[in-house]
Coordinates of C-alpha atoms in Angstrom, one line a residue:
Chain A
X17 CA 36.9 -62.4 -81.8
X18 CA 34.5 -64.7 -83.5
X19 CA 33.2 -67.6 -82.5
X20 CA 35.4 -70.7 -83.9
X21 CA 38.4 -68.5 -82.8
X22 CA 36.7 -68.4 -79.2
X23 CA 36.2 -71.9 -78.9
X24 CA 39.5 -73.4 -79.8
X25 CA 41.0 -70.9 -77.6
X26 CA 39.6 -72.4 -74.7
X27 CA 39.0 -75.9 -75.9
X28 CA 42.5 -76.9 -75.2
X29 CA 42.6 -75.7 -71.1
X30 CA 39.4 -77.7 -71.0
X31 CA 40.8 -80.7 -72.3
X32 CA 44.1 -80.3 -69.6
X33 CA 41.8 -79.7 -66.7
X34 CA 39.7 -82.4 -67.8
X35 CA 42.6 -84.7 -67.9
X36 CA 44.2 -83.5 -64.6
X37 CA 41.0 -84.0 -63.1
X38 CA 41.0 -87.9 -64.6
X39 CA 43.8 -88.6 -63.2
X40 CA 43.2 -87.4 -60.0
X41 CA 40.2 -89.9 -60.2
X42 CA 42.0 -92.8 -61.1
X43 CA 44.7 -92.4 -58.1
X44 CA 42.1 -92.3 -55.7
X45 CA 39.4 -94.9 -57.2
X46 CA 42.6 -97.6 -57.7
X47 CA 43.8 -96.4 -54.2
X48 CA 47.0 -95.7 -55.8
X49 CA 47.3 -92.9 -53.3
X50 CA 45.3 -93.7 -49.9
X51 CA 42.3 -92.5 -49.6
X52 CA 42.6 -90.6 -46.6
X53 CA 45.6 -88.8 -47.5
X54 CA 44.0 -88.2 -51.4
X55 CA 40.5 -87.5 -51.5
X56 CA 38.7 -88.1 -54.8
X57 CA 37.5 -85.2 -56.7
X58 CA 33.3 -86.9 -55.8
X59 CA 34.5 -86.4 -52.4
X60 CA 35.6 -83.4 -52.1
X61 CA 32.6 -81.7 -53.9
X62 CA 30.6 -83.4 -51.5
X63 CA 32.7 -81.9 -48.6
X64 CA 32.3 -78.5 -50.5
X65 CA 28.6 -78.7 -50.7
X66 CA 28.5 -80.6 -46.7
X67 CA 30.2 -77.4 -45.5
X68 CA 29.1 -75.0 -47.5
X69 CA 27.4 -72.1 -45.1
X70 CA 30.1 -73.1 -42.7
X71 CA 32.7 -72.3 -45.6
X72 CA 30.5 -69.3 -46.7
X73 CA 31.1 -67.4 -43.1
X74 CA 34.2 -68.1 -42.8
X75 CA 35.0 -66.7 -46.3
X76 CA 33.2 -63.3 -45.7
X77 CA 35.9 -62.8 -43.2
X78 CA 38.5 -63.9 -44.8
X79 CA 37.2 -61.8 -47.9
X80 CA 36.3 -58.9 -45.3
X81 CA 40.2 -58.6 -44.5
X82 CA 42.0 -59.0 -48.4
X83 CA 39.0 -56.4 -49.0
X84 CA 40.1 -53.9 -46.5
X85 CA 43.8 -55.0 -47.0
X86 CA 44.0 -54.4 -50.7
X87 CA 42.0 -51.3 -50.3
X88 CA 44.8 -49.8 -48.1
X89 CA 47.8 -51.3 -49.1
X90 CA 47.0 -50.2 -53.2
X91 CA 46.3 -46.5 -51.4
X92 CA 49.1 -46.5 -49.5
X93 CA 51.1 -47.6 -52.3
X94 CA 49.6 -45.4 -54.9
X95 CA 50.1 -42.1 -52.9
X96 CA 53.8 -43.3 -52.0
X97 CA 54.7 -43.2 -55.6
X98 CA 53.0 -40.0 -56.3
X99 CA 55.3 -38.6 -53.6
X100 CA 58.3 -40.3 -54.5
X101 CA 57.7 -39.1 -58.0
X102 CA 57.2 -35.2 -56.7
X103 CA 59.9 -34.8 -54.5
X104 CA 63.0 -36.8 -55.1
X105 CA 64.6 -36.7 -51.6
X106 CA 61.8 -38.8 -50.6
X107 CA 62.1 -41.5 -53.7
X108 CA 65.8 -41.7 -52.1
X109 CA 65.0 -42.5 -48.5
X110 CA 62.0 -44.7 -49.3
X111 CA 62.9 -46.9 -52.4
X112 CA 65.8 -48.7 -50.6
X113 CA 63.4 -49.2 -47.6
X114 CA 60.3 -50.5 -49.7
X115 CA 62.9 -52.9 -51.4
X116 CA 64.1 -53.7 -48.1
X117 CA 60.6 -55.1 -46.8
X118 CA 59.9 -57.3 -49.7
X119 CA 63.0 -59.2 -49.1
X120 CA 61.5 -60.4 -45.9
X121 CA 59.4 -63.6 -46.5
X122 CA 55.7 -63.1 -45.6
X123 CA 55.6 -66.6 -43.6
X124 CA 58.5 -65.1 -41.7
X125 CA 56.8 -61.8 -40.5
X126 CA 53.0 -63.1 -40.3
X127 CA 54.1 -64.8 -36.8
X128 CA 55.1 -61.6 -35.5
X129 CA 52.4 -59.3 -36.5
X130 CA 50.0 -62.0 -34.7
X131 CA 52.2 -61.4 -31.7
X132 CA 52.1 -57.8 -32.4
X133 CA 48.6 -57.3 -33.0
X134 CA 46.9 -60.0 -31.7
X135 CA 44.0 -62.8 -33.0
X136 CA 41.8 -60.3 -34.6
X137 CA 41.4 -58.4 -37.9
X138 CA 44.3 -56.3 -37.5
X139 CA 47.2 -58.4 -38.1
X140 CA 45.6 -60.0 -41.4
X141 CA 45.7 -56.6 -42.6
X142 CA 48.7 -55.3 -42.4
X143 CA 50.2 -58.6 -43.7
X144 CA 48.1 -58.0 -46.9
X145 CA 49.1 -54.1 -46.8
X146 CA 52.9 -55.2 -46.7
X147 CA 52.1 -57.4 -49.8
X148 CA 50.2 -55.4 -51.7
X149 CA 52.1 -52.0 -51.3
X150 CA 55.1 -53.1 -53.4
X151 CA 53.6 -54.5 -56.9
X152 CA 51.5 -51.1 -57.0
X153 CA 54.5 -48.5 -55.7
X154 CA 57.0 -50.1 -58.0
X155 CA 54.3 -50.3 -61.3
X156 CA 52.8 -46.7 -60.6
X157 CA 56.6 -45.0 -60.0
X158 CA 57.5 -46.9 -62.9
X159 CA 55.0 -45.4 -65.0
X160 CA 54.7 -42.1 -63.7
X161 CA 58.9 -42.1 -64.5
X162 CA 58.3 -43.5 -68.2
X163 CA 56.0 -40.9 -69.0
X164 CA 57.2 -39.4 -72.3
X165 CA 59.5 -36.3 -71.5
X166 CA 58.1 -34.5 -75.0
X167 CA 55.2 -34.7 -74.4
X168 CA 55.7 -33.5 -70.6
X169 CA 57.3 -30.9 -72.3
X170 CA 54.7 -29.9 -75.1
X171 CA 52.2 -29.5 -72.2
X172 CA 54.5 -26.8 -70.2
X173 CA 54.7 -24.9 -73.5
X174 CA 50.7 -24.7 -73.4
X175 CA 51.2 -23.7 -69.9
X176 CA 50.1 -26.6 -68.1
X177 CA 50.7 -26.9 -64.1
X178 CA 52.4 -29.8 -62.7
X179 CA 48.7 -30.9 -61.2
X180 CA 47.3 -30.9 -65.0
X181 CA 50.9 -32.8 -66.5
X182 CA 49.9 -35.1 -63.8
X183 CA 46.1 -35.8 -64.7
X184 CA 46.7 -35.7 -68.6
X185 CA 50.2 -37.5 -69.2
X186 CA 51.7 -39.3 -65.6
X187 CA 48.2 -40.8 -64.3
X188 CA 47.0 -42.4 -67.8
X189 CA 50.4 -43.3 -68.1
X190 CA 50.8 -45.1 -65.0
X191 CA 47.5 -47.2 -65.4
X192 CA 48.5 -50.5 -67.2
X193 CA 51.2 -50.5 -64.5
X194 CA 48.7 -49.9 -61.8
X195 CA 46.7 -52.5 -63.3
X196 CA 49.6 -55.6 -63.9
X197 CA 50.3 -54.5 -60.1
X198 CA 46.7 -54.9 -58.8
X199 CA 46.0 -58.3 -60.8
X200 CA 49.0 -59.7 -58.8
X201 CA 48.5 -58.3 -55.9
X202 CA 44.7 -59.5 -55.1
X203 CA 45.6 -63.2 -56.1
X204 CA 48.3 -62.3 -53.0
X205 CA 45.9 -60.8 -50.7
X206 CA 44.0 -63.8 -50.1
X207 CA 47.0 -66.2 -49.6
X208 CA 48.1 -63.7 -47.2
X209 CA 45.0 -63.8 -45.7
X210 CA 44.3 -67.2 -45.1
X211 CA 48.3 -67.3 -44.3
X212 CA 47.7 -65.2 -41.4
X213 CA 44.2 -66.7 -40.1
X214 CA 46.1 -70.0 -40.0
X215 CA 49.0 -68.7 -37.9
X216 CA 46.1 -67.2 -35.4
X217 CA 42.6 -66.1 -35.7
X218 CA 39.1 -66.6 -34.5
X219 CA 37.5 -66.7 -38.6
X220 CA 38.4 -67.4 -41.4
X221 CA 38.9 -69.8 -44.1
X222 CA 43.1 -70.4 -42.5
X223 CA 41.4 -70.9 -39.2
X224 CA 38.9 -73.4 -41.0
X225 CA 41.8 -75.0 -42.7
X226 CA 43.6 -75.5 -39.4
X227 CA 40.5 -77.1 -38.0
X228 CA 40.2 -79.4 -40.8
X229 CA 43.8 -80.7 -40.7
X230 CA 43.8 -81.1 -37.2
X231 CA 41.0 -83.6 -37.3
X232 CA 42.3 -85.4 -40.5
X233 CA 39.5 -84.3 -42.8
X234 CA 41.5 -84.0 -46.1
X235 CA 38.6 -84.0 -48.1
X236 CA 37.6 -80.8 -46.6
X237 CA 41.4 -80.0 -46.7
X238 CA 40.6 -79.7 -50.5
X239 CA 37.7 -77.9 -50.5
X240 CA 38.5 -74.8 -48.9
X241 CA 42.0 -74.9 -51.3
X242 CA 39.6 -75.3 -54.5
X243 CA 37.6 -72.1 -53.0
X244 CA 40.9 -70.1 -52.2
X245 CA 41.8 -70.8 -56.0
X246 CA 38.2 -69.9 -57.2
X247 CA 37.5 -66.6 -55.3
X248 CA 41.6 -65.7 -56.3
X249 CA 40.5 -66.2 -60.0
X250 CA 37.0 -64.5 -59.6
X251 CA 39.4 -61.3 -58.1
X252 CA 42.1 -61.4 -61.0
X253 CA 38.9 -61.3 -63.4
X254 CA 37.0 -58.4 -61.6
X255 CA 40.6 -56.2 -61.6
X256 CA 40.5 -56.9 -65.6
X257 CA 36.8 -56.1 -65.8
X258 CA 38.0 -52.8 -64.0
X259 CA 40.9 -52.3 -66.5
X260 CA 39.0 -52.5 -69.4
X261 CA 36.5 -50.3 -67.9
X262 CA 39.1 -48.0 -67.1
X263 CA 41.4 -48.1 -70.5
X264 CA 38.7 -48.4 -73.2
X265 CA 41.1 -47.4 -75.4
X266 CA 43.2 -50.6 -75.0
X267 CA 40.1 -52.3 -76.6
X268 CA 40.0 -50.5 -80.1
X269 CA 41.7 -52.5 -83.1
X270 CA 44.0 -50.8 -85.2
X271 CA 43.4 -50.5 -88.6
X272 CA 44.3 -52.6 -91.1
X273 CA 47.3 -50.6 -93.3
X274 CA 46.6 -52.3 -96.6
X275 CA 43.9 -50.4 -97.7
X276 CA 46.3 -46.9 -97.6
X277 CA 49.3 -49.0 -99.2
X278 CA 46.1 -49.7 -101.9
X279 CA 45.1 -46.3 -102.5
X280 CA 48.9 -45.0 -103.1
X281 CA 49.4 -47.6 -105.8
X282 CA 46.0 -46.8 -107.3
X283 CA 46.4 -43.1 -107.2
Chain B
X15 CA 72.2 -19.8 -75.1
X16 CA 74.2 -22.0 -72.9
X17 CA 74.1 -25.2 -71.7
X18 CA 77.1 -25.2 -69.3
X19 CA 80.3 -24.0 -70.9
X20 CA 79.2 -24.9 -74.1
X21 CA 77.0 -22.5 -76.6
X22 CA 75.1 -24.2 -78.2
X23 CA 73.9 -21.4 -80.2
X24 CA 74.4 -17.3 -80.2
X25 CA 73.6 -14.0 -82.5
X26 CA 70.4 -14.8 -83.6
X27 CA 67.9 -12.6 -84.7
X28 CA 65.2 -13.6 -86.6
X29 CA 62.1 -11.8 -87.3
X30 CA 58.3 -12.9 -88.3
X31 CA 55.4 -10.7 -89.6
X32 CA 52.0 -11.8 -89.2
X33 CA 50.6 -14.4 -91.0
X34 CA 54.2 -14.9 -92.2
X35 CA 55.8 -18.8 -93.2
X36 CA 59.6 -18.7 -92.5
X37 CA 61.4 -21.5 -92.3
X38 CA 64.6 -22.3 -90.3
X39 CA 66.9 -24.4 -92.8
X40 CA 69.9 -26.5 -91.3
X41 CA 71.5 -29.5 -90.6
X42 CA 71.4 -31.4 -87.6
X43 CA 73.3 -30.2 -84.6
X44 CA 72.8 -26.3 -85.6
X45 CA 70.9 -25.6 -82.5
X46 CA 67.5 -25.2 -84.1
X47 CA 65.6 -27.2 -82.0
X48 CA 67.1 -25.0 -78.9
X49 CA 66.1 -22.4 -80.3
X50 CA 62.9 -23.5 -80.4
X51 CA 62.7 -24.6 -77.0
X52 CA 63.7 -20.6 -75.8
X53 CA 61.3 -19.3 -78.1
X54 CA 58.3 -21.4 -76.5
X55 CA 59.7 -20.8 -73.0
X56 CA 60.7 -24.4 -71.8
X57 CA 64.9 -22.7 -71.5
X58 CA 65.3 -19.9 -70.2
X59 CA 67.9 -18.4 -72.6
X60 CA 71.8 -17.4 -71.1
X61 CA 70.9 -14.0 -72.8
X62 CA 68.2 -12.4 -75.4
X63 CA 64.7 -12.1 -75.5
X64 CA 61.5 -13.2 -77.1
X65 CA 59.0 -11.1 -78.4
X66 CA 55.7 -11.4 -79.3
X67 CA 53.3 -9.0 -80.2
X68 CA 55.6 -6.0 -78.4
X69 CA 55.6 -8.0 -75.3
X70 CA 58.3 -9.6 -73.3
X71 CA 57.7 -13.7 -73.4
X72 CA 60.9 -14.7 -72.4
X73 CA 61.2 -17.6 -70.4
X74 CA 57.9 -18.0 -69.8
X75 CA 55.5 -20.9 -71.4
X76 CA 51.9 -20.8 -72.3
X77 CA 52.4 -18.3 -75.2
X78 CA 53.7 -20.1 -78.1
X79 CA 53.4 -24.0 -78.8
X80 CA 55.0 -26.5 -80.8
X81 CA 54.5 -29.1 -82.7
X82 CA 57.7 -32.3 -82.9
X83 CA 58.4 -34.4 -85.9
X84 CA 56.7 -37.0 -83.6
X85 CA 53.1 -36.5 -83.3
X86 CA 53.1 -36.6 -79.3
X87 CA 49.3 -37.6 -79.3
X88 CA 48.1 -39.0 -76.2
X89 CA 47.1 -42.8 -76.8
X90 CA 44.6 -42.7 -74.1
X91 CA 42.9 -39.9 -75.7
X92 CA 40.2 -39.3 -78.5
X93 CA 41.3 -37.4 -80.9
X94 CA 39.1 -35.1 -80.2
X95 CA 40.4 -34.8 -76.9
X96 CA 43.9 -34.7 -77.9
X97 CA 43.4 -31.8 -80.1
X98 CA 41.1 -29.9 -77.3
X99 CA 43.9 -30.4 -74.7
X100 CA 45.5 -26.7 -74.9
X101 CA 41.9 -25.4 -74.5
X102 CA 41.4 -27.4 -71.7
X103 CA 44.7 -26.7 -70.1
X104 CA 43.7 -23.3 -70.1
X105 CA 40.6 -23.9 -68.1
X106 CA 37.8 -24.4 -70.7
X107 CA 35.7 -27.4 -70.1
X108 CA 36.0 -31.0 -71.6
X109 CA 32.9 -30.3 -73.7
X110 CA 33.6 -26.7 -74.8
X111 CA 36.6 -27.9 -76.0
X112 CA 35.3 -30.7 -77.8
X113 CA 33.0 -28.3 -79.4
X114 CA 35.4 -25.6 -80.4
X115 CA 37.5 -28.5 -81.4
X116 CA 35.0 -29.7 -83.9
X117 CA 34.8 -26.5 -85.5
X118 CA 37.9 -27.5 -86.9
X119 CA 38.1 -30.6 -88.2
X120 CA 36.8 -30.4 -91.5
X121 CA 39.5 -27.2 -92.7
X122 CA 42.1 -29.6 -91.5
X123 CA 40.7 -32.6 -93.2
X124 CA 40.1 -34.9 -90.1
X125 CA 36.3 -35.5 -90.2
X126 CA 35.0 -38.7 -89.2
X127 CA 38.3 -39.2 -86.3
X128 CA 36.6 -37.2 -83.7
X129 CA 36.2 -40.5 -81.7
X130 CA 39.1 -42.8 -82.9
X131 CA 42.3 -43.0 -81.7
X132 CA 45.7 -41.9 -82.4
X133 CA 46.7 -45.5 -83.3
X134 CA 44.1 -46.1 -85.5
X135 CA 45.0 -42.7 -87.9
X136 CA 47.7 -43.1 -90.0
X137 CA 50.7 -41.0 -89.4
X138 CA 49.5 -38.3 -92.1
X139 CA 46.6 -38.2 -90.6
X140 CA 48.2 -37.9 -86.6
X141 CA 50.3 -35.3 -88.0
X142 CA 47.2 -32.9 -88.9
X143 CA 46.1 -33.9 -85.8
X144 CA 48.4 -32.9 -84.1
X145 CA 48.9 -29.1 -86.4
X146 CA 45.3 -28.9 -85.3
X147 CA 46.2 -29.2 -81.4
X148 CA 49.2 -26.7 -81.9
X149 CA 46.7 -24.4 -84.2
X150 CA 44.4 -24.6 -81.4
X151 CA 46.5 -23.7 -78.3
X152 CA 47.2 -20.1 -79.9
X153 CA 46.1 -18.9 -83.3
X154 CA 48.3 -16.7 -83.9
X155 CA 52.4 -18.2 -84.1
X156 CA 53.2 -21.6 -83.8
X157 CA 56.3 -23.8 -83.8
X158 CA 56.8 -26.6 -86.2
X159 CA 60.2 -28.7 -85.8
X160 CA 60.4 -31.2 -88.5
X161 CA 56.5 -31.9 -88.0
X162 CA 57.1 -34.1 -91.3
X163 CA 60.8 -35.7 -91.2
X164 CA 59.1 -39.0 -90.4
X165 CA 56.7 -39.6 -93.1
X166 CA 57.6 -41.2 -96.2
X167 CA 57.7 -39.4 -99.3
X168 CA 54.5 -40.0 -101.0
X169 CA 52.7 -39.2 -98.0
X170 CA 54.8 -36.1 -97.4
X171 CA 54.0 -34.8 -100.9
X172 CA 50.2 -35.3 -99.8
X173 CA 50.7 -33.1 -96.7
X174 CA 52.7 -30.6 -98.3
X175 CA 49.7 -30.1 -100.6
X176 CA 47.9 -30.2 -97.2
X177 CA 49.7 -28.0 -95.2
X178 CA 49.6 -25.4 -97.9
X179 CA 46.1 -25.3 -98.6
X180 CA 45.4 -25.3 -94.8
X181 CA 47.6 -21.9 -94.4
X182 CA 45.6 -19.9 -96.3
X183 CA 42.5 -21.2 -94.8
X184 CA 43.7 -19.9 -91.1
X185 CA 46.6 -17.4 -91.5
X186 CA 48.6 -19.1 -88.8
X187 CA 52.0 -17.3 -88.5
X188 CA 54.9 -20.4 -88.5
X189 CA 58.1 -20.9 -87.5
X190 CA 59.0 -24.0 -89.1
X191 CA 62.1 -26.1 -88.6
X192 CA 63.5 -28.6 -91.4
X193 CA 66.8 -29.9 -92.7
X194 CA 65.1 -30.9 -95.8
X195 CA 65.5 -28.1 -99.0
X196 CA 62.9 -29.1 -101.2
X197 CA 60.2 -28.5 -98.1
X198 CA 61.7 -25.7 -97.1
X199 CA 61.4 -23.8 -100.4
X200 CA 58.1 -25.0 -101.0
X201 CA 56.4 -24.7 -97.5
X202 CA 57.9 -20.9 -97.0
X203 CA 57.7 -16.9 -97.5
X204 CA 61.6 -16.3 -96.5
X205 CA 64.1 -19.1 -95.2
X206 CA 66.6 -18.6 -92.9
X207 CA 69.8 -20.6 -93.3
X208 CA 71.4 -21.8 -89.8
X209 CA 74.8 -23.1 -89.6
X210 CA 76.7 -24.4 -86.6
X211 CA 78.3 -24.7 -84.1
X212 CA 77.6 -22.5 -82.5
X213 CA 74.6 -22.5 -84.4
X214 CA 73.9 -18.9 -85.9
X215 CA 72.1 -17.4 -88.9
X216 CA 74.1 -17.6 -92.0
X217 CA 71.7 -16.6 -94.8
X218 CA 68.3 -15.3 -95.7
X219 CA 66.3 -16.4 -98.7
X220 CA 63.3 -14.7 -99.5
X221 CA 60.6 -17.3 -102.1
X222 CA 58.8 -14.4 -104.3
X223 CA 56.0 -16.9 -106.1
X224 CA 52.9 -16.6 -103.1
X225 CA 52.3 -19.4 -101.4
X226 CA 48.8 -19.8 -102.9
X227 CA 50.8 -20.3 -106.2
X228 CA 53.1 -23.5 -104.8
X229 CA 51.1 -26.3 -106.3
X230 CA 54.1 -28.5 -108.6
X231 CA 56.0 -25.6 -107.7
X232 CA 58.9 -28.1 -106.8
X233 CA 59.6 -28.6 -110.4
X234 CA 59.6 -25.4 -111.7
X235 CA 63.2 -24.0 -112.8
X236 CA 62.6 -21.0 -110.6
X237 CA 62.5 -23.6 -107.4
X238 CA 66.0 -25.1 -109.2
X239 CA 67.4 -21.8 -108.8
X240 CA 66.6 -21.3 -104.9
X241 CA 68.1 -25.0 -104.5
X242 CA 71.3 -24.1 -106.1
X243 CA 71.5 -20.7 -104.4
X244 CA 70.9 -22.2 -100.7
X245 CA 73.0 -25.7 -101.5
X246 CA 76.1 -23.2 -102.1
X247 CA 75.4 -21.4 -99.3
X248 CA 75.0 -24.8 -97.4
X249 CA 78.5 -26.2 -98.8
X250 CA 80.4 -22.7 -97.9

């Protein structure tokens, strides 16, 4: 993309942040909204930037647990749907249970799995597996099932084994899915996360955030939300970073057709 | 062969000597594209057998590949790779492939895609892609159902040249599927003409002028007379 094409592409989410962010300023400054119930953006910066080792641990734990989470749940997932897609008694018994469990609200379950599993580590994670499994079982089933049946086809007529249609036609094929799943799922993990810390924990930016509310510090309130956002945005960018890695050839251009419709005339 | 009660096709017997173009001639719903799948092994036929080279293939794949009307390159793939992929399914490594691959690509006129691709070739251009995969899986039959129904005609007059010249650069024996006369005359050594349904054999056609001889050959009266002769056999 060049350069002019580049900057009016982002020059007009500056210019909405920008105002947001005005506004925001002007509510506080005129003490439209109270003060202590709307921090101004000055304020919470300086809150950030106060807090910010004591912010910085708490986020390695909280970032510790989507980690681990995301890790397992996107596994879990991912060799669910291979199975599913292999043996078809077990895409019957699963799929209605899978669909099952993401009908039950995370804010609903989280209380239990803290009862379950107590104040550390473990129930964080297994909230974040429950979210996570289902974007990447559905999108990977999905496009392990769309896989083109000719070309399936072509490849048993060279001989292939079901392990080599697998690696050349239902993987690749799957990947976009796998990779729409993923972006959604990490901006989840984190919410999760911090969902479960606040419910009951030691760490954490949800055990931070209870903290801060209970002692009326709203400007730290917003701080830790504007970090949430930030490291959720940092994860959604590093999963396409990862894609493109993955699917150079999403990247190439297609050619422009003119020049063949050119050389017919001509010739 | 049946697909539950119904036969789809039944009676056929074709034959092809090495090195030999036949074509398979008929409209659509005559069971040539069943057929096709017997002879590569995907069905296993209600009854008959497939021979190659003496040998009993029937039912089983890995012997003799296709090629569609629809290129069936993988998008995710080079073109390089996608034309290496029968060589790797049968165990050879990514590179060797590449390099016995590359061998190739000038005779079939593809130099300079090794690294693109498939969506930035044109569909002339996939389609010799893709003869060059099917070449490459066995060299000595190969399949072709309508490899170029979906081209339009200019382009198809170009690969027809193509195609042509190709053959006599690799001797590839073909089986090749159309429903379209003028291709089929001009492409072949004999023509079969299949009728259905049941589909079945109805006619055979023998082209006397060599194929190294075919160039304008589509407006010569002689190709006027094989029309006729197969349109009448066509409107029986």
């Amino acid at each position: 993309m060049n350069k002019t094409g580049w900057f009016s592409n982002k020059i007009y989410p500056f210019i909405s942040i920008l105002a947001i962010l005005a506004l925001w300023e002007a509510l506080s400054f005129f003490e439209i909204v109270p003060n202590f119930m709307l921090p101004s953006p000055q304020q919470t910066v300086q809150a950030f930037i106060g807090d910010f080792w004591l912010l910085m641990s708490h986020l390695k734990v909280t970032l510790l647990e989507t980690v681990i989470g995301t890790l397992m749940g996107v596994s879990i997932g991912f060799l669910s749907a291979v199975l599913m897609d292999r043996w078809d008694p077990a895409y019957k018994a699963m799929y209605p249970i899978i669909v099952l469990t993401q009908t039950i609200p995370a804010v609903a379950i989280a209380p239990l799995l803290v009862l379950w599993f107590g104040y550390k580590m473990m129930p964080k994670v297994v909230l974040i597996v429950l979210i996570t499994f289902f974007p990447i079982v559905v999108g990977v089933l999905d496009g392990f099932r769309s896989a083109d049946k000719d070309a399936i086809n072509l490849l048993r007529s060279m001989g292939a084994s079901r392990w080599q249609i697998f690696r050349h036609i239902k993987f690749p094929n799957a990947l976009p899915n796998f990779f729409s799943g993923l972006r959604i799922t990490v901006a989840y993990s984190v919410v999760g996360a911090v969902l479960a810390e606040w419910l009951g924990g030691f760490a954490g930016l949800g055990v931070y955030m209870t903290r801060v509310k209970k002692s009326f510090a709203y400007d730290k309130m917003f701080a830790v939300i504007f970090l949430i956002s930030i490291i959720s945005l940092i994860l959604i960018w590093l999963v396409s970073v990862l894609q493109k890695k993955c699917m150079p050839w999403d990247q190439v251009d297609v050619p422009v057709r003119k020049r063949d419709q050119n050389k017919v005339a001509k010739g | 062969m049946k697909f539950g009660d119904e036969t789809i096709i039944r009676d056929i017997s074709i034959a092809v000597d090495q090195g030999e173009l036949v074509s398979l001639l008929g409209v659509s719903g005559s069971g040539k594209t069943t057929l096709f799948n017997c002879i590569s092994g995907i069905y296993q036929p209600t009854a008959g057998r497939v021979l190659l080279d003496g040998a009993d293939i029937t039912g089983t794949t890995g012997h003799i590949s296709y090629m569609l009307q629809k290129d069936l390159l993988l998008p995710y793939k080079t073109i390089e790779d996608n034309v290496g992929l029968p060589l790797v399914i049968q165990g050879m490594s990514k590179e060797a492939a590449r390099k016995q691959a590359s061998e190739h690509f000038e005779e079939f006129g593809l130099e300079g895609t090794q690294k693109k691709y498939p969506k930035q070739l044109s569909g002339g251009m996939r389609q010799r892609a893709a003869l060059l995969r099917t070449y490459l899986f066995s060299d000595n039959v190969a399949l072709l159902d309508e490899p170029f129904s979906a081209l339009d005609t200019i382009t198809k007059g170009k690969i027809h040249n193509w195609y042509l010249d190709v053959m006599e650069k690799i001797n590839l024996t073909t089986v090749f599927i159309t429903h379209d006369i003028n291709e089929a005359i001009l492409l072949s050594d004999r023509i079969y003409i299949m009728t259905g349904k049941p589909g079945g054999i109805r006619y055979e056609i023998r082209i006397d002028t060599p194929r190294s001889q075919r160039q304008g050959y589509d407006l010569t009266d002689e190709f006027m007379q094989y029309k006729r002769q197969i349109m009448g056999v066509l409107e029986e």
